[in-house]
GROMACS .gro file of C-alpha atoms in nm:
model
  284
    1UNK     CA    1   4.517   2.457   1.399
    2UNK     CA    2   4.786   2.632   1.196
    3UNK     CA    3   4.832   3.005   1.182
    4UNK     CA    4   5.028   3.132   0.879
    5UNK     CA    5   5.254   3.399   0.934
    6UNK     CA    6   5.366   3.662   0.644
    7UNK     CA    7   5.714   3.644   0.617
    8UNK     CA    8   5.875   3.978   0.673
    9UNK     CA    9   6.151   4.079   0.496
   10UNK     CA   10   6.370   4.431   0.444
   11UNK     CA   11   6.163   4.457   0.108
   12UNK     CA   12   5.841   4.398   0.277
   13UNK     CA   13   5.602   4.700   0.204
   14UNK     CA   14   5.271   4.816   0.364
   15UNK     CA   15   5.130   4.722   0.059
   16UNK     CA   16   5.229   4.356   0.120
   17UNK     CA   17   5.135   4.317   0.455
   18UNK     CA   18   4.763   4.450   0.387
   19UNK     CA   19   4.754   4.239   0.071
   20UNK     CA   20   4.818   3.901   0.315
   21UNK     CA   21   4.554   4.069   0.569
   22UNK     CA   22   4.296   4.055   0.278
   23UNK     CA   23   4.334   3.704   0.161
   24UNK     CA   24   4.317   3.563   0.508
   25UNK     CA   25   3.977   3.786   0.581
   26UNK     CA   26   3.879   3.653   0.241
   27UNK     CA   27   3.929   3.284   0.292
   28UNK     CA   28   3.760   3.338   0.700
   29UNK     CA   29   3.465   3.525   0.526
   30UNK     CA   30   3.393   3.222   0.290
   31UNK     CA   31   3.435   2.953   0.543
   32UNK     CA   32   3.167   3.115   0.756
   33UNK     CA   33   2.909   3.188   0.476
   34UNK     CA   34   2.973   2.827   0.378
   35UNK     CA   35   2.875   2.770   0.714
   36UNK     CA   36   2.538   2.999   0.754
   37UNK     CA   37   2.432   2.861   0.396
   38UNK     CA   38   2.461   2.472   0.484
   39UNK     CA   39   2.282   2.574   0.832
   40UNK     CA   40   2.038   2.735   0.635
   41UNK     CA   41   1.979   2.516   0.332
   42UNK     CA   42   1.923   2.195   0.625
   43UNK     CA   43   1.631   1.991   0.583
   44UNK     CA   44   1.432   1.950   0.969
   45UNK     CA   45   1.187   1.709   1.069
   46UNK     CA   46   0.979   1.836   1.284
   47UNK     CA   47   0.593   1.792   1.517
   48UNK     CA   48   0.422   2.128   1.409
   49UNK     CA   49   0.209   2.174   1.672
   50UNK     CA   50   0.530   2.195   1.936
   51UNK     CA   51   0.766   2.288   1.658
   52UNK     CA   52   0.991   1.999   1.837
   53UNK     CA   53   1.219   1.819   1.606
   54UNK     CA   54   1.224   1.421   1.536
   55UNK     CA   55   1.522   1.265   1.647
   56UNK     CA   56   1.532   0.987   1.453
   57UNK     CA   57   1.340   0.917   1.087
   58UNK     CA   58   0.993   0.929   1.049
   59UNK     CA   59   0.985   0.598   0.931
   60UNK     CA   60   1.226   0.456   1.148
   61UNK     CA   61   1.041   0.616   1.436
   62UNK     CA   62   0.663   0.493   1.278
   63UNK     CA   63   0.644   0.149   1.105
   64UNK     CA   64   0.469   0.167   0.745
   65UNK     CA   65   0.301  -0.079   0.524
   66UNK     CA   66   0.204   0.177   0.235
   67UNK     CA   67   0.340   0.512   0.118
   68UNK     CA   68   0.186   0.739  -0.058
   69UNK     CA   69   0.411   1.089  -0.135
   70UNK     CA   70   0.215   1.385  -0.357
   71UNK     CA   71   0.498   1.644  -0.511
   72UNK     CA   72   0.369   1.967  -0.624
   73UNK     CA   73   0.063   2.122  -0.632
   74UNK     CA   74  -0.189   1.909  -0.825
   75UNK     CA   75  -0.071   1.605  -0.721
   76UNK     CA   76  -0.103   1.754  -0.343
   77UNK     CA   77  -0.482   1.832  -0.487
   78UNK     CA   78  -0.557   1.459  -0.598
   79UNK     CA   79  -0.462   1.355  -0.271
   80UNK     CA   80  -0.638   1.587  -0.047
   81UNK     CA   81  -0.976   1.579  -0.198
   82UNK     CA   82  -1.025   1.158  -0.293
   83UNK     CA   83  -0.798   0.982  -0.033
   84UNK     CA   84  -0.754   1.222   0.245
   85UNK     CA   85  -1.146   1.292   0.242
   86UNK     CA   86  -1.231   0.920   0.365
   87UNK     CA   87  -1.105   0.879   0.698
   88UNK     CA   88  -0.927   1.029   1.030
   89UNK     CA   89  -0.586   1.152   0.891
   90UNK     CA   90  -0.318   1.212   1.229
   91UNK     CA   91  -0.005   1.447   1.118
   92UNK     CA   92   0.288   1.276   1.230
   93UNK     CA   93   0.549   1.544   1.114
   94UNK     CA   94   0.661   1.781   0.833
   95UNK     CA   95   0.970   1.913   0.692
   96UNK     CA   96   1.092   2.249   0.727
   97UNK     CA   97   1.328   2.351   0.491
   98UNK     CA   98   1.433   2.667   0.269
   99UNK     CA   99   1.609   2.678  -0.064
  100UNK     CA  100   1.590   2.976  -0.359
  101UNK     CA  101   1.275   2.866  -0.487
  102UNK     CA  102   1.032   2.821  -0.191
  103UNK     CA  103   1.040   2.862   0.226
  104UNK     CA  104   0.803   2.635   0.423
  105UNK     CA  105   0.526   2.763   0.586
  106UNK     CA  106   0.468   2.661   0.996
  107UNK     CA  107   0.066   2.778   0.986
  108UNK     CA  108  -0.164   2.509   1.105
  109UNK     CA  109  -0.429   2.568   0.838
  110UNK     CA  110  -0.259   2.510   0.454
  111UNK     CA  111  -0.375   2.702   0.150
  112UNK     CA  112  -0.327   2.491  -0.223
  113UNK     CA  113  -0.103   2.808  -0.259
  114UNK     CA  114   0.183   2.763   0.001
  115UNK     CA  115   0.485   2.548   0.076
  116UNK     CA  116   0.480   2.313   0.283
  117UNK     CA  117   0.542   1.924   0.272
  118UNK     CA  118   0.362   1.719   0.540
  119UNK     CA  119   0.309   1.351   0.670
  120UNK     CA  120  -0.018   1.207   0.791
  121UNK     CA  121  -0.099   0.842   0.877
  122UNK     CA  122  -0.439   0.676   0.901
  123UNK     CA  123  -0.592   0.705   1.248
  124UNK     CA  124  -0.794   0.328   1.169
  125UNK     CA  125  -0.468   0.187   1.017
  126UNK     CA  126  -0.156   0.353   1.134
  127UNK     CA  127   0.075   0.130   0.877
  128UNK     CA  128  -0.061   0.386   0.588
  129UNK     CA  129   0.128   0.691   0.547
  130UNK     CA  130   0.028   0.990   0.275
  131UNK     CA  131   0.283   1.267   0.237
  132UNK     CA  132   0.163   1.566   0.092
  133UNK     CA  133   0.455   1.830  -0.068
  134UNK     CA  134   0.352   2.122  -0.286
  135UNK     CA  135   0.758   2.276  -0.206
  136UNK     CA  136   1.031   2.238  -0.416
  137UNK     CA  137   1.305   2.068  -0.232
  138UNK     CA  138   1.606   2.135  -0.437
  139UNK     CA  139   1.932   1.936  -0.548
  140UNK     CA  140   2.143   1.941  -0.220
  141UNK     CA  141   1.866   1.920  -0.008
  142UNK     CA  142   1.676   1.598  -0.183
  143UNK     CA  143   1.937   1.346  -0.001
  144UNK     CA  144   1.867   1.494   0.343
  145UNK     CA  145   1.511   1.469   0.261
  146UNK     CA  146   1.531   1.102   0.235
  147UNK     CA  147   1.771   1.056   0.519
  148UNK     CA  148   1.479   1.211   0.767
  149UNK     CA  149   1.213   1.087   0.590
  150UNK     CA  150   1.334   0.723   0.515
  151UNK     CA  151   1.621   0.630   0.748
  152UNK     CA  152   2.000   0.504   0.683
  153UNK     CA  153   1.864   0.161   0.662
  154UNK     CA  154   1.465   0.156   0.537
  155UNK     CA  155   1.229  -0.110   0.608
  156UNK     CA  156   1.188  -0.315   0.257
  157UNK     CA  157   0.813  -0.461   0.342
  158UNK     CA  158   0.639  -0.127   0.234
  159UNK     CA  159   0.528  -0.027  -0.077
  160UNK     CA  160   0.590   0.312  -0.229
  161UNK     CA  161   0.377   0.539  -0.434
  162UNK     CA  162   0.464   0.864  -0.599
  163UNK     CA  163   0.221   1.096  -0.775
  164UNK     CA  164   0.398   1.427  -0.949
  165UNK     CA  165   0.359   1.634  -1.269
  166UNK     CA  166   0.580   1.747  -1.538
  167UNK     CA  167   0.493   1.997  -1.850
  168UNK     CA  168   0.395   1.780  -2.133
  169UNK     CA  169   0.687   1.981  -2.355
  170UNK     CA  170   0.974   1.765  -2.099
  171UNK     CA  171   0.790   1.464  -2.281
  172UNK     CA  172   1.034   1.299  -2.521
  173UNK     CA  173   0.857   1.139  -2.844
  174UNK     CA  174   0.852   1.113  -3.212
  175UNK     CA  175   0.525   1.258  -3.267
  176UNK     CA  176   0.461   1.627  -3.243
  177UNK     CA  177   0.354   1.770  -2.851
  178UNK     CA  178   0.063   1.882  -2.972
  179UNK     CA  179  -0.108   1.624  -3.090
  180UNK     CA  180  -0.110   1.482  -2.752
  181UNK     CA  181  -0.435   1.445  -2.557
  182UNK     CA  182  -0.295   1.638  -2.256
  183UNK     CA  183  -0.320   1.571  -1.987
  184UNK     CA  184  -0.217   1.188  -1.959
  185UNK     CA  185  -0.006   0.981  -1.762
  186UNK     CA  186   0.270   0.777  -1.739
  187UNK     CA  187   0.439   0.487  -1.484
  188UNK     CA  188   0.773   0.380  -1.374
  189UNK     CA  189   0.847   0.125  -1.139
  190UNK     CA  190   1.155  -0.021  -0.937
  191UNK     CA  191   1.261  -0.409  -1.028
  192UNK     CA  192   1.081  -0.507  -0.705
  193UNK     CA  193   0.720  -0.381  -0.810
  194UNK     CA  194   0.537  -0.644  -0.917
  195UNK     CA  195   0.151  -0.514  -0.949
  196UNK     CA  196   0.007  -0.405  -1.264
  197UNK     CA  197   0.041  -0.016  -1.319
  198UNK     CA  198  -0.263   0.193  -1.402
  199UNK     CA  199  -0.102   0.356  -1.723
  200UNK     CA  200   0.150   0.229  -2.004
  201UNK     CA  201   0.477   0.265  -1.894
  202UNK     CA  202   0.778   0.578  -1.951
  203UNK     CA  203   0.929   0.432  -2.289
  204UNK     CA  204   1.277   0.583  -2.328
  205UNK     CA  205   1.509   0.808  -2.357
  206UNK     CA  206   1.239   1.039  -2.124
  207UNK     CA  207   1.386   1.094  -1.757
  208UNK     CA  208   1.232   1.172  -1.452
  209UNK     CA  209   1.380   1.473  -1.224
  210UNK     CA  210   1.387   1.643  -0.879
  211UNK     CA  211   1.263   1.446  -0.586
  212UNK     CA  212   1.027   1.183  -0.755
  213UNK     CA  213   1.335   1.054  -0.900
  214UNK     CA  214   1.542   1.087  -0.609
  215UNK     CA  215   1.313   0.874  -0.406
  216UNK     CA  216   1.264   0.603  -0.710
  217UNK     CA  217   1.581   0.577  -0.721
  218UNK     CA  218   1.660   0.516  -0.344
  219UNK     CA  219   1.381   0.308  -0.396
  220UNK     CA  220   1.537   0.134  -0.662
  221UNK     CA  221   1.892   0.063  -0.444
  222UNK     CA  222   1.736  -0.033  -0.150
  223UNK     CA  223   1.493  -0.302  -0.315
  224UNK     CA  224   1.142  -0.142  -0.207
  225UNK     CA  225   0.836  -0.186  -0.464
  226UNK     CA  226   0.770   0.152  -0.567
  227UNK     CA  227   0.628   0.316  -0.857
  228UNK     CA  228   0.613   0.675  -0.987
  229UNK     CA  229   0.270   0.771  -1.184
  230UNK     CA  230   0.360   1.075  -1.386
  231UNK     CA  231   0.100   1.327  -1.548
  232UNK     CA  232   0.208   1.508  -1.802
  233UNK     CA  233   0.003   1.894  -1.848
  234UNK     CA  234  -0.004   2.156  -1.977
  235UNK     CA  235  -0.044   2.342  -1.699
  236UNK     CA  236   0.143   2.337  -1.401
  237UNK     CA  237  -0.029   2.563  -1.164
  238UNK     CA  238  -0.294   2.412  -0.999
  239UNK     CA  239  -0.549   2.277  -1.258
  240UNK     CA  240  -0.916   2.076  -1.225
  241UNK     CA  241  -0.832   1.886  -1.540
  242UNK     CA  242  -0.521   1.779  -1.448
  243UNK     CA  243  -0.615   1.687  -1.056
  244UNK     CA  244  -0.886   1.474  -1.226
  245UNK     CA  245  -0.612   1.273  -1.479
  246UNK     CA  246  -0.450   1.124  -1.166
  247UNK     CA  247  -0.794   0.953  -1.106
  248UNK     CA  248  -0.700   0.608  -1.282
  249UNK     CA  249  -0.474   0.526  -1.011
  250UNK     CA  250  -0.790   0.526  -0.750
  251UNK     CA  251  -0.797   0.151  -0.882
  252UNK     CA  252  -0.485   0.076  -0.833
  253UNK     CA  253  -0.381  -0.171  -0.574
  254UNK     CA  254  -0.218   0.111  -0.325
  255UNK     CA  255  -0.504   0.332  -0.315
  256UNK     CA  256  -0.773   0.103  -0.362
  257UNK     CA  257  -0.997   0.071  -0.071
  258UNK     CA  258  -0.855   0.449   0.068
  259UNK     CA  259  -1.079   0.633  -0.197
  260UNK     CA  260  -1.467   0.522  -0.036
  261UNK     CA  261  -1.621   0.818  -0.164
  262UNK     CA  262  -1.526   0.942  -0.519
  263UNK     CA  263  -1.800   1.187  -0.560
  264UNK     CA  264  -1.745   1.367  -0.230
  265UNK     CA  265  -1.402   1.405  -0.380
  266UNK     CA  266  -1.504   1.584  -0.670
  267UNK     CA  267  -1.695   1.803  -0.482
  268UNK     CA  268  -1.401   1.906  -0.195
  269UNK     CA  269  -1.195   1.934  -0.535
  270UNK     CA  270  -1.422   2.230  -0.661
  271UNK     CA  271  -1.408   2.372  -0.363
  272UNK     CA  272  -1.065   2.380  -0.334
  273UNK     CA  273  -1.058   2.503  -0.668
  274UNK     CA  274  -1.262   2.830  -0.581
  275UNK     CA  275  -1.057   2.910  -0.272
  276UNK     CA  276  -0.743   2.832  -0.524
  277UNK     CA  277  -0.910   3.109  -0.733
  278UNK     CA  278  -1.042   3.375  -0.463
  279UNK     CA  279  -0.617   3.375  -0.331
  280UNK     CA  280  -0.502   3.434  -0.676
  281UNK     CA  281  -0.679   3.676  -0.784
  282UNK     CA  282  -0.524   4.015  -0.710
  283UNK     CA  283  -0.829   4.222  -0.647
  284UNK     CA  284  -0.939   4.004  -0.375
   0.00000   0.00000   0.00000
């Protein structure tokens, strides 16, 4: 540890010495609130019925086949009311985390209309996992996301899918935005996915952002067959016509065989349309 010391001279004045006082309070003052925000900012995995954290990865800790991650709210939607409707779902863990834009919530029973990102697995096959995140995990968090989620050194015999939604306006093309039949959706894919995707593919120069790309992209380096199936909306809040554009993917090789009972879906998904509703509306 070094300790400065202010050199005191005959021409040394009060002024001086409180001057030298300052900076050093200064420089201690930002050290510690660098401190309390990277405490803060710290992605935790965590059980939450004993609020106990995991000590290693989830997926280091629970071997997985398939992967299924919904990011943002009507992605979250899709998943909840035609996968997560046909069969005994376990919650293995969620993340607890808190940025600018969102804190997670710790309540047992989840509204469409809070935070909160969560991991289940299949009680009949424990090798499928579904994570469902309507929070916005932000730039400095995203790597300690995958860290707790994934592991230093992941497992490369699973398959990865990611469902998310972007405004249709982010979507990068020579014809005019409008003249789009919004909703619709789009794929990307690492090097090692090798099944058919449900949609055409992203054409360039269009990018992808946030966490769906961060976990492609880890995806992408560590050699694991994933692929991203983006819907581009209009609307971004939580949205029956957009839940329903995701429904393609149903067929797809990841999913199929999860989704046993599409109309019960639809129905759950009106439901959870209504309660969506009843919560926003003010003079409830």
């Amino acid at each position: 540890m070094q300790v400065s010391v202010l050199p005191v001279s005959k021409g040394t004045s009060i002024i001086h010495i409180m001057l030298f006082f300052q900076s050093r309070i200064l420089t201690v003052f930002k050290l510690f609130w660098f401190h309390l925000v990277s405490c803060v900012r710290e992605v935790r995995l965590l059980r939450r019925q004993t609020k106990t954290s995991l000590e290693v990865s989830l997926l280091e800790k629970y071997p997985c086949s398939k992967f299924i991650i919904a990011i943002g709210n009507n992605a979250v939607a899709f998943l909840s009311s035609f996968v997560m409707n046909s069969g005994v779902w376990e919650e293995v863990g969620c993340a607890k985390l808190w940025n600018e834009w969102c804190r997670t919530v710790d309540t047992t029973h989840l509204s469409p209309s809070e935070s909160f990102c969560v991991f289940y697995h299949l009680k009949s096959n424990p090798l499928v996992f579904v994570c469902q995140c309507s929070c916005y995990v932000a730039e400095d968090q995203q790597y300690q996301w995958l860290e707790k989620v994934f592991g230093s050194c992941p497992r490369r015999n699973m398959q990865v899918t990611i469902l998310t939604c972007r405004h249709v306006t982010d979507y990068k093309t020579s014809e005019s935005t409008g003249s789009l039949p919004s909703p619709f959706l789009k794929a990307l894919k690492t090097q090692n996915f090798k099944d058919t995707a449900c949609c055409s593919l992203l054409e360039q120069p269009n990018i992808i952002h946030d966490l769906p790309a961060a976990v492609l992209s880890y995806c992408q380096v560590w050699k694991i067959p994933a692929i991203l199936y983006l819907c581009y909306t209009e609307v971004m809040t939580l949205d029956l016509i957009t839940v329903e554009a995701f429904k393609p993917i149903l067929s797809s090789r990841s999913l199929k065989g999860l989704a046993k009972n599409i109309p019960q879906g639809t129905e759950i998904l009106k439901k959870l349309m209504t309660t969506n509703e009843i919560q926003s509306n003010i003079y409830t």
